[in-house]
Amino acid sequence: MIAAKGRPRPRPRPRLRLRLRLRAPRATRTNALHPGAWWIWALGLGTAASRTTNPLLLALLVAVAGYVVAARRTEAPWARSYGAFVKLALAVLGIRLAFAVLLGSPVPGTHVLVTLPELPLPDWAEGIRVGGRVTAEGLVFALYDGLKLAALLICVGAANALANPARLLKSLPGALYEAGVAVVVALTFAPNLIADVQRLRAARRLRGRPDRGLRGLLHVGLPVLEGALERSVALAAAMDARGYGRSAEVPPGVRRTTAVLTLGGLVGVCAGTYGLLTAEGGGYGLPVLLAGLGAALGGLWLGGRRSLRTRYRPDAWGVRAWLVAGSGAAVAALLILYAAHDVYAAAALHPGVVPLTAPTLPLWPAAAVLLGLLPAFAAPSPTDTRTATATATATGKEPS
Amino acid sequence: MIRFEDVTVTYDGATRPTVQGIGLSVQEGELMLLVGPSGVGKSTLLGAVSGLVPHFTGGTLRGRVTVAGRDTRTHKPRELADVVGTVGQDPLAHFVTDTVEDELAYGMESLGLAPDVMRRRVEETLDLLGLAGLRDRPVSTLSGGQQQRVAIGSVLTPHPRVLVLDEPTSALDPAAAEEVLAVLQRLVHDLGTTVLMAEHRLERVVQYADRVALLPSPGAPLTVGPPAEVMAVSPVYPPVVALGRLGGWSPLPLTVRDARRRAEALRERLAGIPYESPHESPYEDAGTAGPVPARGGGTSPSRRTPRLFRRRTPQTSGTRDTGATRTPVTHRPAVVEGLSVRRGRAEVLHDVGLTVAPGETVALMGRNGAGKSTLLSALVGLVPPAAGSVRVGGLRPDRTAPADLIRRVGLVPQEPRDLLYADTVAGECAAADGDAGAEPGTCRALVSELLPDIADGTHPRDLSEGQRLTLALAVVLTARPPLVLLDEPTRGLDYAAKSRLVTLLRGLAAEGHAIVLATHDVELAAELSHRIVILADGEPVADGPTAEVVVASPPFAPQVTKVLAPQKWLTVSQVREALRASGGPTGDPR
């Protein structure tokens, strides 16, 4: 640092300086993106995916989500869940196609690819078909449909990989905080259980028993459960000794109001939902639902007053969080608007299956989907050892 | 600050009280040490301060416990959380959140401190405990010492006026323990925090205590007084006090410095006695291990290997042979060459070489996370080598069926309970006989020999820490493995249990068992081992006879060595033997 002061560095050219300033900072706890922003972004992409069956658009959405995950995911344990979600999505796609082949498809088709032997079914099973003709139209329809589901799953997986679940739970309102802590404890419990199983299976080896196979697993079951129980009791003691569940004194009036608001709100939500879903309740459904929601939220807010808790370094909702959440919301909103107002929308978003037509990539929706790439540039980049050195060499300077 | 008034605690279902008639008053800003053998109710007393006894554990508490004027009868643990900070024996059981920083903040969040206060205190505590580099790490990935520091830090952040610690340093390496104790010392002196602490490793803590409370036996009344006075009557005492008692010094020395000042006469007397190197000491007479030459830590593995082979030749077989490729090599209990072990992308062990001869006891030392446990795991085939080779009795442990392997090597893990499945001691023994293919009754005979007063129907969970360790050791020994490995065997053991363990292991070594123990306990290593290997970051940095290694590295030196340096005495019993052998009163050297 002193050496740098002694020998003034050539200042970067103005355009370069601007680029440096716009470049996303390295992620630290201070500038960590609010996990809610990632979820809004991912749900936005998911909403967009649910609005179309155009395989090109869906592939573009998946690619956008995948790119952002690749660019911004950390090396944390939850970040590894993305791979699992991708596999799940592929499995869903496979199952959807297999069903279309085996059970046939409601879509009438003329291009018969193959005819499977059909299973004769009794009369009462009318409408169900097993085997029979497999048409290209049916397969393409199933493919589009499966792709939509797969894209949705991948969007959820992206949110899981990018947002820290523990921190998301900590953003819950005060009254739900303790429940959030319980969930966090449960989340850390599972890895502990797995570690226990591994340790005890290793111990079986020390006793000269086979440490592999199902029997080995079954035999450690009881000790593992015992250990888990003991650990929970110890943890409960530690939490109690550290002030878990301390509550502030509130006047009885406030307490009663809280109970009434929360219960009333929940009843309102139930009644409102029922009203919305039944045919005759259309008139009162929405207002009751909204009133119920309002009452429940008020109850939560009032209930929060009983909690003494404060938050340590809550994730701030800053400009970058707005950008990330906004980009997802924009993708969803633009696609919905396009579907509602463009005359060619139906054809572009839902390419025809009967007759078979090649899907085309509609320009405006594609451009809208590309907006979802914004987090890959706006969100703070994780401090990965590789990228850290790469950035350092690329910019030629270390923060000093 | 803390006041016990005639406190008696009886747990549900117990026939007699765990502690009885306790009267104790701990002043503000005092560091009080609670000592006593295992099972006298130290943890119960500590739990009563935080209110966990009886609110959480059940049982009946008679009498009154007040902390900062609050009666624990009317205040639940959570209502005492702002005045009492409690750290239990197992730091992992204490963690609520997943990362270090959140863990430090958790207690303050519960108490509702302002965000800026929390932020400041977290930063202060990170610095105070040297945790700044670990702030974003998940707590489960930390080493034992780091976890203990985080656990202490997590109760320090709310600035409690009373700190209650149950064996805070027993899982730590000597350096990490020093760090933790230095922190406690600072808290007491700078902030006036009251500390009540129970600890078995008195050699580490007794000099920091203002007063010592002694529970000599279950149900006995409490003896409270200045450390030197209590140590004179205590059934548990550190080596430096033992040396003082041997020398008849009064007041008793508590620190190495005190003892050194008084030991001048003793040193002079001992200087006249020819120093007995540890491999000639009585407990090795029956063993087959001969003198162990020192090995330079800096030699490259390629040069080290032939030397290892040559060195052992006279011990393993009577016939001296010049070839380095002789077959008896395979019969050695353990030969490790150029071993590297990787966990993920991290190299936990790097180029480790170790040969253990029958009857030899080797202590593996080094800071937490240096790879000691991993080396033991590699020796029983729990982790495969990434490079190099491990041979146990000539077999590759990771490719050997468990049933064959237990006749070659046995490991008592850090948590001996992991080895025990059955719900009675008898059941455990029967299972062990079956596993090892031994005569029925072999294991039970071993148990009766090692633990004379133990009933068949006892549940292993109800045994004390030391008894459970011994049972696990008996289970392992049922298969008569020539190599016995122990991982941190003295964790949670009191001095009596420890000395029983030492006698036991010496007997095993004398029968020709090779023993490798990973330990932080320098006193145990000095008592027991012929050779010490110090690991640092997965590499051996020192390897040689115990006396030479510990005299050369003060952090690993036992107290007696520090007091009597430059003479190479290791233990009080050695000094006592030497004095007795030289004739003359052992009572007073002056």
Coordinates of C-alpha atoms in Angstrom, one line a residue, chain B residues 109-441:
Chain B
E109 CA -30.7 -11.5 18.9
S110 CA -32.6 -13.4 21.5
L111 CA -32.0 -10.7 24.0
G112 CA -33.0 -8.0 21.6
L113 CA -29.8 -5.9 21.5
A114 CA -29.7 -3.0 19.0
P115 CA -28.2 -4.0 15.6
D116 CA -25.2 -1.6 15.8
V117 CA -24.3 -3.0 19.3
M118 CA -24.5 -6.5 17.9
R119 CA -22.3 -5.7 15.0
R120 CA -19.7 -4.1 17.2
R121 CA -19.6 -6.9 19.7
V122 CA -19.4 -9.6 17.0
E123 CA -16.4 -7.8 15.5
E124 CA -14.8 -7.5 19.0
T125 CA -15.4 -11.1 19.8
L126 CA -14.1 -12.3 16.4
D127 CA -10.9 -10.5 17.2
L128 CA -10.8 -11.5 20.9
L129 CA -11.0 -15.2 20.0
G130 CA -9.0 -15.0 16.8
L131 CA -12.0 -16.1 14.7
A132 CA -11.9 -13.3 12.1
G133 CA -10.7 -15.5 9.4
L134 CA -13.5 -18.0 10.0
R135 CA -16.4 -15.6 10.1
D136 CA -18.3 -17.0 7.1
R137 CA -17.4 -20.6 7.7
P138 CA -20.2 -23.2 8.5
V139 CA -19.7 -24.3 12.1
S140 CA -19.7 -27.9 11.1
T141 CA -16.5 -27.5 9.1
L142 CA -14.5 -26.2 12.0
S143 CA -12.0 -28.1 14.0
G144 CA -12.6 -29.0 17.6
G145 CA -10.6 -26.1 19.0
Q146 CA -12.2 -23.6 16.7
Q147 CA -15.7 -24.9 17.6
Q148 CA -14.9 -24.5 21.3
R149 CA -13.8 -21.0 20.7
V150 CA -16.9 -20.2 18.7
A151 CA -19.0 -21.7 21.5
I152 CA -17.3 -19.5 24.1
G153 CA -17.6 -16.5 21.8
S154 CA -21.3 -17.1 21.3
V155 CA -22.0 -16.8 25.0
L156 CA -19.5 -13.9 25.4
T157 CA -21.3 -11.6 23.0
P158 CA -24.3 -10.7 25.2
H159 CA -21.7 -9.7 27.9
P160 CA -22.9 -11.9 30.6
R161 CA -21.8 -11.1 34.1
V162 CA -21.3 -14.8 34.9
L163 CA -19.7 -17.4 32.7
V164 CA -20.2 -21.1 33.4
L165 CA -17.8 -23.4 31.6
D166 CA -17.9 -27.2 31.7
E167 CA -14.5 -28.6 30.6
P168 CA -13.7 -25.8 28.2
T169 CA -10.2 -27.0 27.3
S170 CA -10.4 -30.8 27.3
A171 CA -10.9 -31.1 23.6
L172 CA -8.3 -28.6 22.7
D173 CA -4.6 -28.8 21.8
P174 CA -2.2 -27.1 24.3
A175 CA -1.9 -24.0 22.2
A176 CA -5.6 -23.6 21.7
A177 CA -6.3 -24.2 25.4
E178 CA -3.8 -21.5 26.3
E179 CA -5.7 -19.1 24.0
V180 CA -9.0 -19.9 25.5
L181 CA -7.6 -19.5 29.0
A182 CA -5.9 -16.3 28.1
V183 CA -9.3 -15.0 26.9
L184 CA -11.0 -16.0 30.2
Q185 CA -8.2 -14.4 32.1
R186 CA -8.8 -11.1 30.2
L187 CA -12.5 -11.3 30.8
V188 CA -12.0 -11.7 34.5
H189 CA -9.4 -9.0 34.8
D190 CA -10.6 -6.4 32.3
L191 CA -14.3 -6.8 32.5
G192 CA -14.8 -8.3 36.0
T193 CA -16.7 -11.2 34.6
T194 CA -17.3 -13.9 37.2
V195 CA -16.2 -17.3 35.9
L196 CA -17.2 -20.7 37.4
M197 CA -15.4 -23.5 35.6
A198 CA -15.0 -27.3 35.9
E199 CA -12.0 -28.9 34.4
H200 CA -10.2 -32.2 34.6
R201 CA -7.0 -30.9 33.2
L202 CA -5.8 -29.0 36.2
E203 CA -2.3 -28.5 34.9
R204 CA -3.8 -26.1 32.4
V205 CA -6.1 -24.1 34.6
V206 CA -5.3 -24.2 38.3
Q207 CA -2.9 -21.3 38.2
Y208 CA -5.6 -19.0 36.8
A209 CA -8.1 -19.8 39.6
D210 CA -8.7 -17.3 42.4
R211 CA -10.3 -19.9 44.5
V212 CA -10.8 -23.6 44.1
A213 CA -14.0 -25.5 45.2
L214 CA -13.3 -29.2 45.7
L215 CA -15.9 -31.9 45.6
P216 CA -13.8 -34.9 46.9
S217 CA -16.4 -37.6 46.5
P218 CA -20.1 -38.0 45.7
G219 CA -22.3 -36.4 48.3
A220 CA -19.3 -35.0 50.2
P221 CA -19.4 -31.4 51.4
L222 CA -17.6 -28.7 49.4
T223 CA -14.1 -27.6 50.4
V224 CA -13.4 -24.0 49.2
G225 CA -10.1 -22.2 49.5
P226 CA -7.1 -20.7 47.8
P227 CA -5.7 -23.1 45.1
A228 CA -2.5 -24.0 46.9
E229 CA -4.4 -25.0 50.1
V230 CA -7.0 -27.0 48.4
M231 CA -4.5 -28.8 46.2
A232 CA -2.8 -30.0 49.3
V233 CA -5.8 -32.1 50.3
S234 CA -7.3 -32.7 46.9
P235 CA -7.5 -36.3 45.5
V236 CA -7.0 -34.7 42.0
Y237 CA -4.0 -32.6 41.4
P238 CA -1.7 -31.6 38.5
P239 CA 1.9 -33.0 38.1
V240 CA 3.4 -29.8 39.3
V241 CA 1.5 -30.1 42.6
A242 CA 2.5 -33.8 42.7
L243 CA 6.2 -32.7 42.4
G244 CA 5.6 -30.2 45.2
R245 CA 4.1 -32.8 47.4
L246 CA 7.0 -35.1 46.6
G247 CA 9.4 -32.4 47.6
G248 CA 7.4 -31.4 50.6
W249 CA 7.2 -27.8 49.5
S250 CA 4.8 -25.4 51.3
P251 CA 2.9 -23.6 50.0
L252 CA 2.5 -25.9 47.0
P253 CA 3.6 -24.5 43.7
L254 CA 0.8 -24.0 41.1
T255 CA 2.8 -22.9 38.2
V256 CA 5.9 -24.1 36.5
R257 CA 7.6 -20.8 37.5
D258 CA 6.9 -21.3 41.2
A259 CA 8.1 -24.9 41.0
R260 CA 11.2 -24.0 39.1
R261 CA 12.3 -21.5 41.8
R262 CA 11.9 -24.1 44.5
A263 CA 13.3 -27.0 42.5
E264 CA 16.9 -25.9 42.6
A265 CA 17.8 -28.3 45.3
L266 CA 15.8 -31.1 43.7
R267 CA 17.6 -30.5 40.4
E268 CA 21.0 -30.6 42.1
R269 CA 20.1 -33.9 43.7
L270 CA 18.7 -35.4 40.5
A271 CA 21.7 -34.2 38.5
G272 CA 23.8 -36.7 40.5
I273 CA 21.5 -39.5 39.5
P274 CA 22.1 -41.0 36.1
Y275 CA 19.2 -40.1 33.9
E276 CA 17.2 -43.0 32.9
S277 CA 15.9 -42.6 29.4
P278 CA 12.3 -43.6 29.1
H279 CA 12.8 -46.6 26.9
E280 CA 14.8 -48.2 29.7
S281 CA 12.2 -47.4 32.3
P282 CA 10.6 -50.3 34.1
Y283 CA 7.4 -50.5 32.1
E284 CA 9.3 -51.3 29.0
D285 CA 11.5 -54.0 30.3
A286 CA 9.2 -56.7 29.2
G287 CA 8.5 -55.1 25.8
T288 CA 10.4 -56.0 22.7
A289 CA 11.0 -52.4 21.7
G290 CA 14.6 -51.5 21.9
P291 CA 16.1 -48.0 21.8
V292 CA 14.5 -45.9 19.3
P293 CA 17.0 -43.6 17.5
A294 CA 15.9 -40.1 16.7
R295 CA 14.9 -39.4 13.2
G296 CA 15.4 -36.1 11.5
G297 CA 12.1 -34.5 10.6
G298 CA 13.6 -33.0 7.5
T299 CA 14.7 -36.1 5.7
S300 CA 13.1 -36.8 2.4
P301 CA 10.9 -39.8 2.2
S302 CA 13.1 -41.6 -0.4
R303 CA 16.0 -41.5 2.1
R304 CA 13.8 -42.2 5.0
T305 CA 12.4 -45.5 3.9
P306 CA 15.6 -47.6 3.9
R307 CA 16.6 -46.2 7.2
L308 CA 13.3 -47.2 8.7
F309 CA 13.8 -50.7 7.5
R310 CA 17.3 -51.0 8.8
R311 CA 16.4 -49.5 12.1
R312 CA 13.7 -52.0 13.0
T313 CA 15.6 -55.1 11.9
P314 CA 17.0 -56.2 15.3
Q315 CA 13.7 -55.8 17.1
T316 CA 11.3 -57.7 15.0
S317 CA 13.4 -60.8 14.6
G318 CA 16.5 -62.1 16.4
T319 CA 18.4 -62.7 13.3
R320 CA 20.2 -59.8 11.9
D321 CA 20.0 -59.5 8.2
T322 CA 21.5 -56.9 5.9
G323 CA 19.0 -56.8 3.2
A324 CA 16.4 -54.1 3.2
T325 CA 13.9 -56.3 1.4
R326 CA 13.4 -59.0 4.0
T327 CA 10.0 -60.5 4.3
P328 CA 9.4 -59.9 8.1
V329 CA 8.7 -56.3 7.1
T330 CA 5.1 -57.4 6.5
H331 CA 4.7 -58.6 10.0
R332 CA 5.2 -55.3 11.6
P333 CA 2.1 -53.9 13.1
A334 CA 2.1 -50.8 11.0
V335 CA 4.2 -49.5 8.2
V336 CA 3.1 -46.2 6.6
E337 CA 5.1 -44.8 3.7
G338 CA 4.6 -41.6 1.8
L339 CA 1.0 -41.5 2.7
S340 CA -1.2 -38.8 1.4
V341 CA -4.9 -38.5 2.1
R342 CA -7.3 -36.1 0.4
R343 CA -10.7 -34.9 1.5
G344 CA -12.3 -33.3 -1.4
R345 CA -9.6 -31.0 -2.8
A346 CA -7.8 -30.5 0.5
E347 CA -4.8 -32.7 1.3
V348 CA -5.3 -33.7 4.9
L349 CA -2.1 -35.8 5.1
H350 CA 0.9 -35.3 3.0
D351 CA 3.8 -37.7 2.7
V352 CA 3.6 -39.2 6.1
G353 CA 5.9 -42.0 7.0
L354 CA 5.5 -44.0 10.2
T355 CA 6.6 -47.5 11.3
V356 CA 5.5 -49.0 14.6
A357 CA 7.3 -51.9 16.1
P358 CA 5.7 -54.5 18.4
G359 CA 5.6 -53.2 22.0
E360 CA 6.2 -49.7 21.0
T361 CA 3.9 -46.8 22.0
V362 CA 3.7 -43.9 19.7
A363 CA 2.0 -40.6 20.6
L364 CA 0.7 -38.5 17.7
M365 CA 0.5 -34.9 18.7
G366 CA -0.2 -31.6 17.0
R367 CA -2.9 -29.0 16.9
N368 CA -6.5 -29.7 16.2
G369 CA -7.0 -30.5 12.6
A370 CA -3.4 -31.5 12.0
G371 CA -4.5 -34.9 10.6
K372 CA -4.0 -37.1 13.7
S373 CA -7.4 -38.7 13.5
T374 CA -7.1 -39.1 9.7
L375 CA -3.9 -41.0 10.1
L376 CA -5.6 -43.3 12.6
S377 CA -8.5 -43.7 10.2
A378 CA -6.1 -44.6 7.4
L379 CA -4.6 -47.3 9.5
V380 CA -7.9 -49.0 9.9
G381 CA -8.9 -48.4 6.3
L382 CA -11.7 -45.9 6.9
V383 CA -10.0 -43.5 4.4
P384 CA -8.2 -44.8 1.4
P385 CA -4.8 -43.4 0.7
A386 CA -4.5 -40.9 -2.3
A387 CA -0.8 -41.8 -2.6
G388 CA 1.7 -43.9 -0.7
S389 CA 0.9 -47.1 1.1
V390 CA -0.4 -48.3 4.4
R391 CA 0.3 -51.8 5.6
V392 CA -1.1 -53.2 8.8
G393 CA 0.4 -56.5 9.6
G394 CA 1.2 -56.8 5.9
L395 CA -2.3 -56.1 4.7
R396 CA -3.8 -53.1 3.0
P397 CA -6.4 -52.0 5.5
D398 CA -8.8 -50.4 3.0
R399 CA -8.9 -53.6 0.9
T400 CA -9.2 -56.0 3.8
A401 CA -12.5 -57.4 5.0
P402 CA -13.4 -56.0 8.4
A403 CA -13.5 -59.4 10.0
D404 CA -9.9 -60.0 9.1
L405 CA -8.8 -56.5 9.9
I406 CA -9.9 -56.6 13.5
R407 CA -7.3 -59.3 14.2
R408 CA -4.6 -56.9 12.9
V409 CA -5.7 -53.5 14.2
G410 CA -8.2 -52.1 16.6
L411 CA -9.3 -48.5 17.0
V412 CA -11.0 -46.9 20.0
P413 CA -12.6 -43.8 18.4
Q414 CA -12.8 -40.4 20.0
E415 CA -16.3 -41.2 21.1
P416 CA -16.1 -44.7 22.5
R417 CA -19.8 -45.0 22.5
D418 CA -19.8 -45.4 18.7
L419 CA -18.4 -48.8 19.2
L420 CA -21.1 -50.0 21.6
Y421 CA -24.4 -51.1 20.3
A422 CA -25.8 -53.5 22.8
D423 CA -27.9 -52.4 25.8
T424 CA -26.0 -54.4 28.4
V425 CA -22.4 -55.0 29.1
A426 CA -22.9 -58.7 28.8
G427 CA -24.6 -58.3 25.5
E428 CA -21.8 -56.2 24.2
C429 CA -19.2 -58.8 25.3
A430 CA -21.1 -61.6 23.6
A431 CA -21.3 -59.6 20.4
A432 CA -17.6 -58.8 20.6
D433 CA -16.8 -62.5 21.0
G434 CA -18.9 -63.3 18.0
D435 CA -17.4 -60.6 15.9
A436 CA -13.9 -61.6 16.7
G437 CA -14.5 -65.3 16.5
A438 CA -13.1 -65.6 20.0
E439 CA -13.9 -68.1 22.7
P440 CA -17.2 -67.1 24.4
G441 CA -16.3 -65.3 27.5

